[in-house]
Amino acid sequence: MVQPTATEAAMATMITAIVPDLLVDLHTDHEAHTARLLRDGTVMAAVTTERVAVQGCRVLRLGAMRYRAVATPALHALWFADRPPAATFPVAPMVRFDRKDTLQHRFARTLTRRDVDPPTHVVPGTAGFARAIRLGLGWGLLPEAEARPDITAGRLVDLAAGHHLDVPLYWQCWRLESAALAALTAAVRVAAGTALH
């Protein structure tokens, strides 16, 4: 079963309980690029990594999404066991969410102290991305809360125990007096309080 993200859970709560008559047109993109959707008027609110408010918007800090670098035990044994990160991350197969996704590269840079360009599978969609890692296509970063049960059960290996990547997230929404937008903002804040660091 695919677990909903904090934003999806907040959206479902808001729609079903707080504003049941609201219809949504949900857009998904990498959080580093969602502010563009606010700038061009496509959306009224977005989770983003941009802390500076888009013109006409207000911004609230939600917390940080903590990511862990993981791979299957078989991939770990083949590429990572008994090898230093500087030798492994540049050559081990990697999974990216999309071509805009630089999280894996950023994480590898923190361990290798240089840019890496390993063989890469691009698998869009949250569920497909996680499934590709669990199937052993390559290593990748999963949210800690999502990865933890698989690490504990031995289905995934934490490739750099003690190391993680925290991505600060912000909620930006139009400065608009709207009961629906206010309710959504409140629901997102509650969900972020339980899901983020």
Short mmCIF file of C-alpha atoms in Angstrom, two decimals:
data_model
loop_
_atom_site.label_atom_id
_atom_site.label_comp_id
_atom_site.label_asym_id
_atom_site.label_seq_id
_atom_site.Cartn_x
_atom_site.Cartn_y
_atom_site.Cartn_z
CA MET A 1 0.00 0.00 0.00
CA VAL A 2 1.31 3.44 -0.90
CA GLN A 3 1.19 5.85 2.02
CA PRO A 4 -0.13 9.35 1.27
CA THR A 5 2.26 12.27 1.59
CA ALA A 6 1.62 14.90 4.25
CA THR A 7 0.19 17.23 1.63
CA GLU A 8 -2.10 14.52 0.23
CA ALA A 9 -3.31 13.66 3.73
CA ALA A 10 -3.97 17.33 4.48
CA MET A 11 -5.82 17.75 1.20
CA ALA A 12 -8.00 14.70 1.85
CA THR A 13 -8.77 15.84 5.40
CA MET A 14 -9.65 19.32 4.25
CA ILE A 15 -11.83 18.21 1.38
CA THR A 16 -13.74 15.50 3.21
CA ALA A 17 -14.13 17.12 6.62
CA ILE A 18 -13.51 20.84 6.51
CA VAL A 19 -14.73 21.99 3.11
CA PRO A 20 -16.65 19.04 1.61
CA ASP A 21 -18.04 21.07 -1.33
CA LEU A 22 -14.59 22.13 -2.55
CA LEU A 23 -13.33 20.77 -5.86
CA VAL A 24 -9.59 20.76 -6.50
CA ASP A 25 -7.32 20.69 -9.51
CA LEU A 26 -4.18 19.19 -7.99
CA HIS A 27 -0.82 19.76 -9.71
CA THR A 28 2.32 17.83 -8.86
CA ASP A 29 5.88 18.91 -9.43
CA HIS A 30 9.21 18.76 -7.67
CA GLU A 31 9.07 21.02 -4.59
CA ALA A 32 12.00 23.05 -5.90
CA HIS A 33 9.88 24.05 -8.91
CA THR A 34 6.36 24.52 -7.51
CA ALA A 35 6.77 28.26 -6.89
CA ARG A 36 6.68 28.65 -10.68
CA LEU A 37 3.07 27.42 -10.59
CA LEU A 38 2.25 30.22 -8.12
CA ARG A 39 4.05 32.83 -10.23
CA ASP A 40 2.16 31.97 -13.39
CA GLY A 41 -1.20 31.74 -11.61
CA THR A 42 -1.70 28.02 -12.20
CA VAL A 43 -2.21 27.32 -8.48
CA MET A 44 -3.32 29.28 -5.43
CA ALA A 45 -1.06 27.42 -2.99
CA ALA A 46 1.99 25.18 -3.09
CA VAL A 47 4.52 23.31 -1.00
CA THR A 48 7.88 24.67 -2.07
CA THR A 49 11.52 24.93 -1.07
CA GLU A 50 11.45 28.69 -1.70
CA ARG A 51 11.38 30.64 1.57
CA VAL A 52 11.01 34.05 -0.10
CA ALA A 53 7.36 34.79 -0.80
CA VAL A 54 6.24 34.84 -4.40
CA GLN A 55 4.69 38.23 -5.23
CA GLY A 56 1.14 38.33 -3.87
CA CYS A 57 1.69 35.32 -1.59
CA ARG A 58 2.39 34.68 2.05
CA VAL A 59 4.82 32.04 3.20
CA LEU A 60 4.81 29.71 6.22
CA ARG A 61 7.66 27.41 7.23
CA LEU A 62 6.39 23.83 7.46
CA GLY A 63 9.53 21.99 8.58
CA ALA A 64 12.04 19.79 6.83
CA MET A 65 11.57 16.54 4.96
CA ARG A 66 14.35 14.17 6.02
CA TYR A 67 15.62 11.78 3.35
CA ARG A 68 17.71 8.61 3.70
CA ALA A 69 19.81 7.02 0.95
CA VAL A 70 18.62 3.44 0.54
CA ALA A 71 19.01 0.41 -1.69
CA THR A 72 18.03 -3.24 -1.65
CA PRO A 73 20.34 -5.64 0.19
CA ALA A 74 21.36 -7.16 -3.16
CA LEU A 75 22.29 -3.77 -4.66
CA HIS A 76 24.11 -2.87 -1.45
CA ALA A 77 26.14 -6.09 -1.58
CA LEU A 78 26.99 -5.58 -5.25
CA TRP A 79 28.00 -1.91 -5.12
CA PHE A 80 28.36 -0.56 -1.58
CA ALA A 81 29.57 -3.28 0.81
CA ASP A 82 33.12 -2.64 2.03
CA ARG A 83 33.67 0.22 -0.41
CA PRO A 84 34.10 3.90 0.50
CA PRO A 85 31.37 6.34 -0.62
CA ALA A 86 33.80 8.28 -2.81
CA ALA A 87 34.36 5.12 -4.87
CA THR A 88 30.77 3.88 -4.92
CA PHE A 89 28.36 6.77 -5.45
CA PRO A 90 29.92 7.90 -8.76
CA VAL A 91 29.39 4.46 -10.35
CA ALA A 92 26.46 2.72 -8.58
CA PRO A 93 23.12 2.88 -10.46
CA MET A 94 20.83 5.59 -9.15
CA VAL A 95 17.10 6.34 -9.42
CA ARG A 96 15.83 9.89 -9.95
CA PHE A 97 12.24 11.09 -9.67
CA ASP A 98 12.54 13.22 -12.80
CA ARG A 99 15.18 15.21 -14.66
CA LYS A 100 14.71 18.13 -12.26
CA ASP A 101 15.43 15.93 -9.24
CA THR A 102 18.88 16.75 -7.85
CA LEU A 103 18.43 15.33 -4.34
CA GLN A 104 20.49 12.19 -4.98
CA HIS A 105 23.29 14.25 -6.51
CA ARG A 106 23.25 16.65 -3.55
CA PHE A 107 23.41 13.78 -1.10
CA ALA A 108 26.25 12.03 -2.93
CA ARG A 109 28.18 15.32 -3.03
CA THR A 110 28.00 15.56 0.79
CA LEU A 111 29.76 12.17 1.06
CA THR A 112 32.14 12.28 -1.90
CA ARG A 113 32.93 16.02 -1.84
CA ARG A 114 32.53 16.17 -5.61
CA ASP A 115 29.85 16.07 -8.29
CA VAL A 116 28.86 12.61 -9.46
CA ASP A 117 27.15 11.41 -12.60
CA PRO A 118 26.29 7.72 -12.13
CA PRO A 119 24.14 5.60 -14.45
CA THR A 120 20.61 6.81 -13.75
CA HIS A 121 17.05 5.53 -14.10
CA VAL A 122 14.36 8.23 -14.26
CA VAL A 123 11.09 7.05 -12.73
CA PRO A 124 8.44 9.77 -12.33
CA GLY A 125 5.67 9.46 -9.80
CA THR A 126 6.17 8.99 -6.07
CA ALA A 127 4.94 5.40 -5.99
CA GLY A 128 6.89 4.36 -9.10
CA PHE A 129 10.08 5.98 -7.83
CA ALA A 130 9.90 4.16 -4.48
CA ARG A 131 8.97 0.89 -6.20
CA ALA A 132 11.99 1.17 -8.53
CA ILE A 133 14.30 1.48 -5.52
CA ARG A 134 12.57 -1.46 -3.77
CA LEU A 135 12.94 -3.54 -6.95
CA GLY A 136 16.69 -2.89 -7.00
CA LEU A 137 17.00 -0.70 -10.09
CA GLY A 138 19.29 1.63 -8.17
CA TRP A 139 19.78 3.53 -4.95
CA GLY A 140 17.81 6.65 -4.13
CA LEU A 141 16.59 8.94 -1.40
CA LEU A 142 13.29 8.15 0.29
CA PRO A 143 11.62 10.15 3.04
CA GLU A 144 12.84 8.76 6.36
CA ALA A 145 9.34 7.90 7.57
CA GLU A 146 8.73 5.88 4.39
CA ALA A 147 12.12 4.15 4.43
CA ARG A 148 12.28 3.30 8.14
CA PRO A 149 9.93 0.25 8.10
CA ASP A 150 11.80 -1.28 5.13
CA ILE A 151 15.19 -0.64 6.78
CA THR A 152 13.98 -2.19 10.05
CA ALA A 153 12.59 -5.23 8.21
CA GLY A 154 15.80 -5.68 6.19
CA ARG A 155 14.13 -4.99 2.83
CA LEU A 156 16.26 -1.86 2.34
CA VAL A 157 19.71 -0.89 3.56
CA ASP A 158 20.58 2.61 4.81
CA LEU A 159 23.62 3.34 2.63
CA ALA A 160 25.06 6.03 4.90
CA ALA A 161 23.88 5.42 8.45
CA GLY A 162 24.15 8.64 10.40
CA HIS A 163 23.84 10.76 7.26
CA HIS A 164 20.66 12.22 5.84
CA LEU A 165 19.49 15.10 3.69
CA ASP A 166 17.01 17.57 5.17
CA VAL A 167 15.01 19.67 2.72
CA PRO A 168 13.25 22.68 4.29
CA LEU A 169 9.68 23.05 3.02
CA TYR A 170 7.41 26.09 2.95
CA TRP A 171 3.73 26.63 2.26
CA GLN A 172 3.08 29.54 -0.05
CA CYS A 173 -0.44 30.69 -0.81
CA TRP A 174 -2.14 33.69 -2.29
CA ARG A 175 -2.91 36.60 0.04
CA LEU A 176 -6.61 36.10 -0.42
CA GLU A 177 -9.43 36.09 2.10
CA SER A 178 -10.89 32.65 1.41
CA ALA A 179 -12.38 30.19 3.89
CA ALA A 180 -11.33 27.27 1.70
CA LEU A 181 -7.73 28.48 1.38
CA ALA A 182 -7.55 29.20 5.11
CA ALA A 183 -8.88 25.72 5.88
CA LEU A 184 -6.38 24.13 3.50
CA THR A 185 -3.52 26.09 5.06
CA ALA A 186 -4.56 24.96 8.53
CA ALA A 187 -4.81 21.33 7.42
CA VAL A 188 -1.39 21.45 5.73
CA ARG A 189 0.19 22.91 8.87
CA VAL A 190 -1.30 20.15 11.03
CA ALA A 191 -0.14 17.44 8.64
CA ALA A 192 3.34 18.96 8.38
CA GLY A 193 3.57 19.06 12.17
CA THR A 194 3.32 15.28 12.28
CA ALA A 195 5.28 14.41 9.12
CA LEU A 196 8.19 16.85 9.03
CA HIS A 197 11.20 17.60 11.23
#
